Amino acid sequence: MADGSRHGTLHPGAWWLWALALGTAATRTTHPLLLALLLTTSAYVVVTCRPDAPWSRSYSAFLHLALAVLVIRLVFVVALGSPVPGTHVIVTLPEVPLPAWAQGIRLGGRVAAEGVLFALYDGLRLATLLVCVGAANALASPSRLLKSLPGALYEAGVAVVVALTFAPHLIADVHRLRAARRLRGRPDKGLRGLLQVALPVLEGALERSVALAAAMDARGYGRTADVPAPVRRTTAALTLGGLLGVCAGTYGLLTAAGGGYGLPLLLAGLTAALAGLHLGGRRSPRTRYRPDRWTPRTCLVAASGIAVAALLVLAGSADPTALRPTVVPLAAPTLPLWPAAAILLGLLPAFLAPARRKEP
């Protein structure tokens, strides 16, 4: 039997941990070279390891979304100005006079290189985070991820998985219909082609929704077991208290003043939340057919992403200016060596995970 499951694939939770850890690392820096390295790392792993399945083709959609976010961020800075002062004026646009109640907002005017560069760095960080989420969607099977969720999160997990699989299936339907129209010699681009493709795509989405609802009802979705009232109240208290502890602990870790209480509160919150999820699983008794296992190879894949995030957090604490280059005064950013080496650890799944395969 192959490592990870009977199909030779890794646990989907490992891919999500790896991708979210890379996204966490992206939030800790605005350095364009480090962000570009994170983008390259995630793209290489996706190209190397993603399966041949419809849901794995959504990565290009996330790339386009990330590019759109970056362009919109730059357009806003050019049109509305930037709070970053700058002396290197790129262009001066016609300025639209605004009423007195709109003080602090301008339309047009001087566009400084410092403000544009700051917006580029900030937009690239958000774009990298979106691409990392797209990598998780392209690498982890949604159905197998749902099967791995604890019983307490099953119903919420179904809703999330249905939402995540909607876009990939929609993109696959559009590609299939456009290819069919090209084979028939009909236009597949422009407004006319879009309108003639939209109706079959909508019809397919409705048919898929009806089939999914029938399958969920046949499998007993939404039916729960009887649980005593004290157990329900304990479950709710542990889950809510644990989530509040996780939020407060995370806030403490992200701020300088909360460094003393952040980690203990985070660990206590995680423990309480996991205990609540374990008790909550009694309301949704179900079995798993051939569940995915956390093998040593799977753990290494998840650990590689967590190591990248942890090392970037440590680098930001040790030398914040290295991960957040200044734009005033203008200067070319220099690549910090050991944070860059830490990001390269994220390439480990490309050598540990199975090669590209067709998902059954």
Coordinates of C-alpha atoms in Angstrom, one line a residue:
M1 CA 0.0 0.0 0.0
A2 CA 1.4 3.4 -0.9
D3 CA 2.2 6.0 1.6
G4 CA -0.7 8.2 2.7
S5 CA -3.7 6.2 1.4
R6 CA -4.5 3.4 -0.9
H7 CA -4.2 5.8 -3.9
G8 CA -0.6 6.8 -3.0
T9 CA -1.6 10.3 -2.0
L10 CA -0.9 12.3 1.1
H11 CA -3.3 13.3 3.8
P12 CA -5.3 16.4 2.7
G13 CA -4.8 18.0 6.1
A14 CA -1.1 17.9 5.5
W15 CA -1.4 19.9 2.3
W16 CA -3.7 22.5 4.0
L17 CA -1.3 22.8 6.9
W18 CA 1.6 23.3 4.5
A19 CA -0.2 25.9 2.4
L20 CA -1.6 27.8 5.4
A21 CA 1.8 27.9 7.0
L22 CA 3.3 29.4 3.8
G23 CA 0.4 31.9 3.8
T24 CA 1.2 32.7 7.5
A25 CA 4.9 33.3 6.5
A26 CA 3.7 35.6 3.7
T27 CA 1.8 37.7 6.3
R28 CA 5.0 38.3 8.2
T29 CA 6.8 40.1 5.5
T30 CA 6.5 42.7 2.8
H31 CA 9.8 41.9 1.2
P32 CA 9.2 41.5 -2.5
L33 CA 12.0 39.0 -3.0
L34 CA 10.9 36.8 -0.1
L35 CA 7.3 37.0 -1.4
A36 CA 8.4 36.1 -4.9
L37 CA 10.3 33.1 -3.4
L38 CA 7.1 32.0 -1.6
L39 CA 5.1 32.2 -4.8
T40 CA 7.7 30.2 -6.7
T41 CA 7.9 27.6 -4.0
S42 CA 4.1 27.0 -3.9
A43 CA 3.9 27.0 -7.7
Y44 CA 6.7 24.4 -8.1
V45 CA 5.1 22.1 -5.5
V46 CA 1.7 22.5 -7.2
V47 CA 3.0 21.8 -10.7
T48 CA 5.0 18.8 -9.4
C49 CA 2.4 17.2 -7.1
R50 CA -1.1 18.1 -8.0
P51 CA -3.3 15.3 -9.3
D52 CA -5.1 15.1 -12.6
A53 CA -8.6 16.0 -11.3
P54 CA -11.1 18.8 -12.0
W55 CA -10.7 20.4 -8.6
S56 CA -7.0 20.6 -9.0
R57 CA -7.3 23.0 -12.0
S58 CA -8.5 25.9 -9.8
Y59 CA -4.9 27.1 -9.2
S60 CA -4.9 29.2 -12.3
A61 CA -8.1 30.9 -11.1
F62 CA -6.4 31.9 -7.9
L63 CA -3.4 33.2 -9.8
H64 CA -5.7 35.5 -11.8
L65 CA -7.5 36.6 -8.6
A66 CA -4.1 37.4 -7.0
L67 CA -3.1 39.4 -10.1
A68 CA -6.4 41.3 -10.0
V69 CA -5.9 42.1 -6.3
L70 CA -2.5 43.5 -7.0
V71 CA -3.7 45.6 -10.0
I72 CA -6.6 47.0 -8.0
R73 CA -4.3 47.9 -5.1
L74 CA -2.1 49.9 -7.5
V75 CA -5.0 51.6 -9.2
F76 CA -6.4 52.8 -5.9
V77 CA -3.0 54.3 -4.9
V78 CA -2.7 56.0 -8.3
A79 CA -6.2 57.4 -8.2
L80 CA -6.7 58.1 -4.5
G81 CA -3.1 58.8 -3.3
S82 CA -1.0 57.1 -0.6
P83 CA -0.4 58.0 3.0
V84 CA 3.3 57.4 2.4
P85 CA 5.1 60.7 1.7
G86 CA 7.2 60.7 -1.4
T87 CA 9.5 63.1 -3.3
H88 CA 10.0 61.1 -6.5
V89 CA 7.0 62.1 -8.6
I90 CA 6.3 59.7 -11.4
V91 CA 3.3 61.5 -12.9
T92 CA 0.9 64.3 -12.0
L93 CA -2.7 63.5 -12.8
P94 CA -5.5 66.1 -13.0
E95 CA -6.9 66.5 -9.5
V96 CA -10.6 66.6 -8.9
P97 CA -11.7 69.1 -6.3
L98 CA -13.7 67.6 -3.5
P99 CA -16.0 69.2 -0.9
A100 CA -14.9 70.2 2.6
W101 CA -16.4 67.1 4.3
A102 CA -14.1 64.8 2.2
Q103 CA -10.9 66.2 3.6
G104 CA -8.0 63.7 3.6
I105 CA -9.3 62.2 0.3
R106 CA -8.1 63.2 -3.1
L107 CA -8.8 62.1 -6.6
G108 CA -5.8 62.5 -8.9
G109 CA -2.8 64.7 -8.2
R110 CA 0.8 63.7 -7.7
V111 CA 1.8 60.0 -7.9
A112 CA 5.0 59.3 -6.0
A113 CA 7.2 56.3 -6.5
E114 CA 7.4 55.7 -2.8
G115 CA 3.6 55.3 -2.5
V116 CA 3.4 53.1 -5.5
L117 CA 6.2 50.9 -4.2
F118 CA 4.6 50.6 -0.8
A119 CA 1.3 49.6 -2.4
L120 CA 3.1 47.0 -4.6
Y121 CA 4.7 45.4 -1.6
D122 CA 1.5 45.4 0.4
G123 CA -0.6 44.0 -2.5
L124 CA 2.0 41.4 -3.2
R125 CA 1.7 40.1 0.3
L126 CA -2.1 39.6 -0.1
A127 CA -1.6 38.1 -3.5
T128 CA 0.8 35.6 -2.1
L129 CA -1.6 34.6 0.6
L130 CA -4.3 34.0 -2.0
V131 CA -2.0 31.9 -4.1
C132 CA -1.1 29.8 -1.1
V133 CA -4.8 29.1 -0.5
G134 CA -5.1 28.2 -4.1
A135 CA -2.3 25.7 -3.8
A136 CA -4.1 24.0 -1.0
N137 CA -7.2 23.7 -3.2
A138 CA -5.2 22.3 -6.0
L139 CA -3.4 19.7 -3.9
A140 CA -5.9 18.4 -1.4
S141 CA -9.0 16.5 -2.4
P142 CA -12.1 18.1 -0.9
S143 CA -13.9 14.8 -0.5
R144 CA -11.0 13.2 1.3
L145 CA -10.6 16.3 3.5
L146 CA -14.2 16.1 4.5
K147 CA -13.8 12.4 5.4
S148 CA -10.9 13.4 7.7
L149 CA -12.8 16.1 9.7
P150 CA -13.9 15.3 13.2
G151 CA -17.6 14.4 13.7
A152 CA -18.4 17.8 15.4
L153 CA -17.3 19.7 12.2
Y154 CA -18.9 17.3 9.7
E155 CA -21.9 19.5 8.8
A156 CA -19.9 22.7 8.7
G157 CA -17.2 20.8 6.7
V158 CA -19.8 19.7 4.1
A159 CA -20.8 23.3 3.5
V160 CA -17.2 24.4 3.2
V161 CA -16.3 21.5 0.9
V162 CA -19.3 22.2 -1.3
A163 CA -18.3 25.9 -1.5
L164 CA -14.7 25.0 -2.3
T165 CA -15.6 22.5 -5.1
F166 CA -18.1 24.9 -6.7
A167 CA -15.5 27.1 -8.4
P168 CA -13.3 24.2 -9.7
H169 CA -16.3 22.4 -11.2
L170 CA -17.6 25.6 -12.7
I171 CA -14.2 26.3 -14.4
A172 CA -14.1 22.7 -15.7
D173 CA -17.6 23.0 -17.2
V174 CA -16.6 26.3 -18.9
H175 CA -13.5 24.7 -20.4
R176 CA -15.4 21.7 -21.6
L177 CA -18.2 23.7 -23.2
R178 CA -15.8 26.1 -24.9
A179 CA -13.8 23.2 -26.3
A180 CA -17.0 21.6 -27.6
R181 CA -18.0 24.9 -29.2
R182 CA -14.6 25.2 -30.9
L183 CA -15.0 21.7 -32.3
R184 CA -18.3 22.6 -33.8
G185 CA -16.9 25.8 -35.3
R186 CA -18.9 28.1 -33.1
P187 CA -17.5 31.2 -31.3
D188 CA -16.3 30.6 -27.8
K189 CA -15.0 34.1 -27.0
G190 CA -16.6 37.5 -26.6
L191 CA -20.0 38.5 -25.2
R192 CA -21.9 36.2 -27.6
G193 CA -19.8 33.1 -26.7
L194 CA -20.1 33.9 -23.0
L195 CA -23.9 34.2 -23.1
Q196 CA -24.2 30.9 -25.0
V197 CA -21.9 29.1 -22.5
A198 CA -23.5 30.5 -19.4
L199 CA -26.8 28.7 -19.7
P200 CA -25.4 25.2 -20.0
V201 CA -23.0 25.9 -17.1
L202 CA -26.0 27.1 -15.0
E203 CA -28.0 24.1 -15.9
G204 CA -25.1 21.7 -15.0
A205 CA -24.7 23.5 -11.7
L206 CA -28.4 23.1 -10.8
E207 CA -28.3 19.4 -11.8
R208 CA -25.2 18.9 -9.7
S209 CA -26.9 20.6 -6.7
V210 CA -30.0 18.4 -7.0
A211 CA -27.9 15.2 -7.2
L212 CA -25.8 16.3 -4.2
A213 CA -28.9 17.0 -2.1
A214 CA -30.3 13.6 -3.0
A215 CA -27.0 11.9 -2.1
M216 CA -26.7 13.8 1.2
D217 CA -30.3 12.8 2.2
A218 CA -29.7 9.2 1.3
R219 CA -26.6 9.1 3.5
G220 CA -28.5 10.5 6.5
Y221 CA -27.0 14.0 6.4
G222 CA -28.3 16.2 9.3
R223 CA -29.4 13.4 11.5
T224 CA -27.9 13.5 15.0
A225 CA -27.8 11.2 18.0
D226 CA -29.4 12.0 21.4
V227 CA -26.8 13.5 23.8
P228 CA -27.5 14.4 27.4
A229 CA -28.0 18.1 28.1
P230 CA -25.0 18.4 30.5
V231 CA -22.7 17.0 27.7
R232 CA -24.1 19.5 25.3
R233 CA -23.6 22.4 27.6
T234 CA -20.0 21.3 28.4
T235 CA -19.3 20.9 24.7
A236 CA -20.5 24.4 24.0
A237 CA -18.6 25.9 26.9
L238 CA -15.3 24.1 25.9
T239 CA -15.6 25.0 22.3
L240 CA -16.5 28.6 22.8
G241 CA -13.9 29.2 25.5
G242 CA -11.3 27.4 23.5
L243 CA -11.9 29.5 20.4
L244 CA -11.8 32.7 22.5
G245 CA -8.5 31.5 24.0
V246 CA -7.1 30.8 20.6
C247 CA -8.1 34.3 19.4
A248 CA -6.6 36.0 22.5
G249 CA -3.5 33.9 22.4
T250 CA -2.9 34.7 18.7
Y251 CA -3.4 38.4 19.4
G252 CA -0.9 38.1 22.2
L253 CA 1.7 36.5 19.9
L254 CA 1.2 39.1 17.3
T255 CA 1.7 42.1 19.6
A256 CA 4.8 43.0 21.6
A257 CA 2.9 43.5 24.8
G258 CA 1.3 40.1 24.9
G259 CA 4.4 38.0 24.5
G260 CA 4.2 36.7 28.1
Y261 CA 0.6 35.4 28.0
G262 CA 0.1 34.7 24.3
L263 CA 1.6 31.2 24.0
P264 CA 0.1 29.7 27.2
L265 CA -3.3 31.1 26.4
L266 CA -3.1 29.8 22.8
L267 CA -2.1 26.3 24.0
A268 CA -4.9 26.3 26.7
G269 CA -7.4 27.5 24.0
L270 CA -6.4 24.7 21.6
T271 CA -6.7 22.1 24.3
A272 CA -10.2 23.3 25.3
A273 CA -11.3 23.5 21.7
L274 CA -10.1 20.0 20.8
A275 CA -11.8 18.6 23.9
G276 CA -15.0 20.4 22.9
L277 CA -14.8 19.0 19.3
H278 CA -14.2 15.5 20.7
L279 CA -17.3 15.7 22.9
G280 CA -19.3 17.3 20.1
G281 CA -18.5 14.3 17.8
R282 CA -20.9 12.2 19.8
R283 CA -23.8 14.0 18.2
S284 CA -22.7 12.9 14.7
P285 CA -21.8 9.2 14.9
R286 CA -20.3 8.0 11.7
T287 CA -17.7 5.6 10.4
R288 CA -14.9 6.1 7.9
Y289 CA -14.0 3.7 5.1
R290 CA -10.3 3.4 4.8
P291 CA -9.4 6.7 6.5
D292 CA -6.3 8.6 5.5
R293 CA -3.3 8.0 7.8
W294 CA -0.8 10.5 9.2
T295 CA 2.4 8.7 8.0
P296 CA 5.9 9.9 8.6
R297 CA 6.0 11.3 5.1
T298 CA 2.8 13.1 5.6
C299 CA 4.0 14.6 8.8
L300 CA 7.2 15.8 7.1
V301 CA 5.2 17.6 4.5
A302 CA 3.1 19.5 7.1
A303 CA 6.2 20.1 9.2
S304 CA 8.1 21.7 6.3
G305 CA 5.4 24.4 5.9
I306 CA 5.2 24.9 9.7
A307 CA 9.0 25.3 9.8
V308 CA 8.9 28.0 7.2
A309 CA 6.2 30.0 9.1
A310 CA 8.1 29.5 12.5
L311 CA 11.4 30.6 11.0
L312 CA 9.9 33.7 9.4
V313 CA 8.2 34.7 12.6
L314 CA 11.5 34.3 14.4
A315 CA 13.3 36.3 11.7
G316 CA 10.7 39.1 12.0
S317 CA 11.2 39.2 15.8
A318 CA 14.9 39.3 15.6
D319 CA 15.2 41.9 12.8
P320 CA 11.9 43.4 11.6
T321 CA 13.6 45.7 9.1
A322 CA 15.0 42.7 7.2
L323 CA 11.5 41.4 6.4
R324 CA 9.8 44.8 5.9
P325 CA 12.0 47.0 3.7
T326 CA 11.4 50.7 3.8
V327 CA 10.4 52.8 0.8
V328 CA 11.4 56.1 2.3
P329 CA 14.1 56.7 1.2
L330 CA 13.9 54.7 -2.0
A331 CA 16.4 51.8 -2.0
A332 CA 16.6 48.5 -3.7
P333 CA 15.7 45.7 -1.2
T334 CA 18.5 43.2 -0.4
L335 CA 17.7 39.5 0.0
P336 CA 18.1 38.3 3.6
L337 CA 19.9 35.0 3.3
W338 CA 18.7 32.8 6.2
P339 CA 14.9 33.8 5.8
A340 CA 15.3 32.9 2.1
A341 CA 16.9 29.6 3.0
A342 CA 14.0 28.9 5.4
I343 CA 11.5 29.5 2.6
L344 CA 13.3 26.8 0.5
L345 CA 12.3 24.3 3.2
G346 CA 8.8 24.6 1.7
L347 CA 10.0 22.7 -1.4
L348 CA 10.3 19.5 0.6
P349 CA 6.9 18.2 -0.5
A350 CA 8.0 18.2 -4.1
F351 CA 10.5 15.5 -3.2
L352 CA 8.4 13.6 -0.6
A353 CA 4.9 13.6 -2.2
P354 CA 4.0 11.2 -5.1
A355 CA 4.4 12.5 -8.6
R356 CA 1.4 13.8 -10.7
R357 CA -1.3 11.2 -11.0
K358 CA -4.9 10.8 -12.1
E359 CA -7.3 11.1 -9.2
P360 CA -9.7 8.2 -9.2

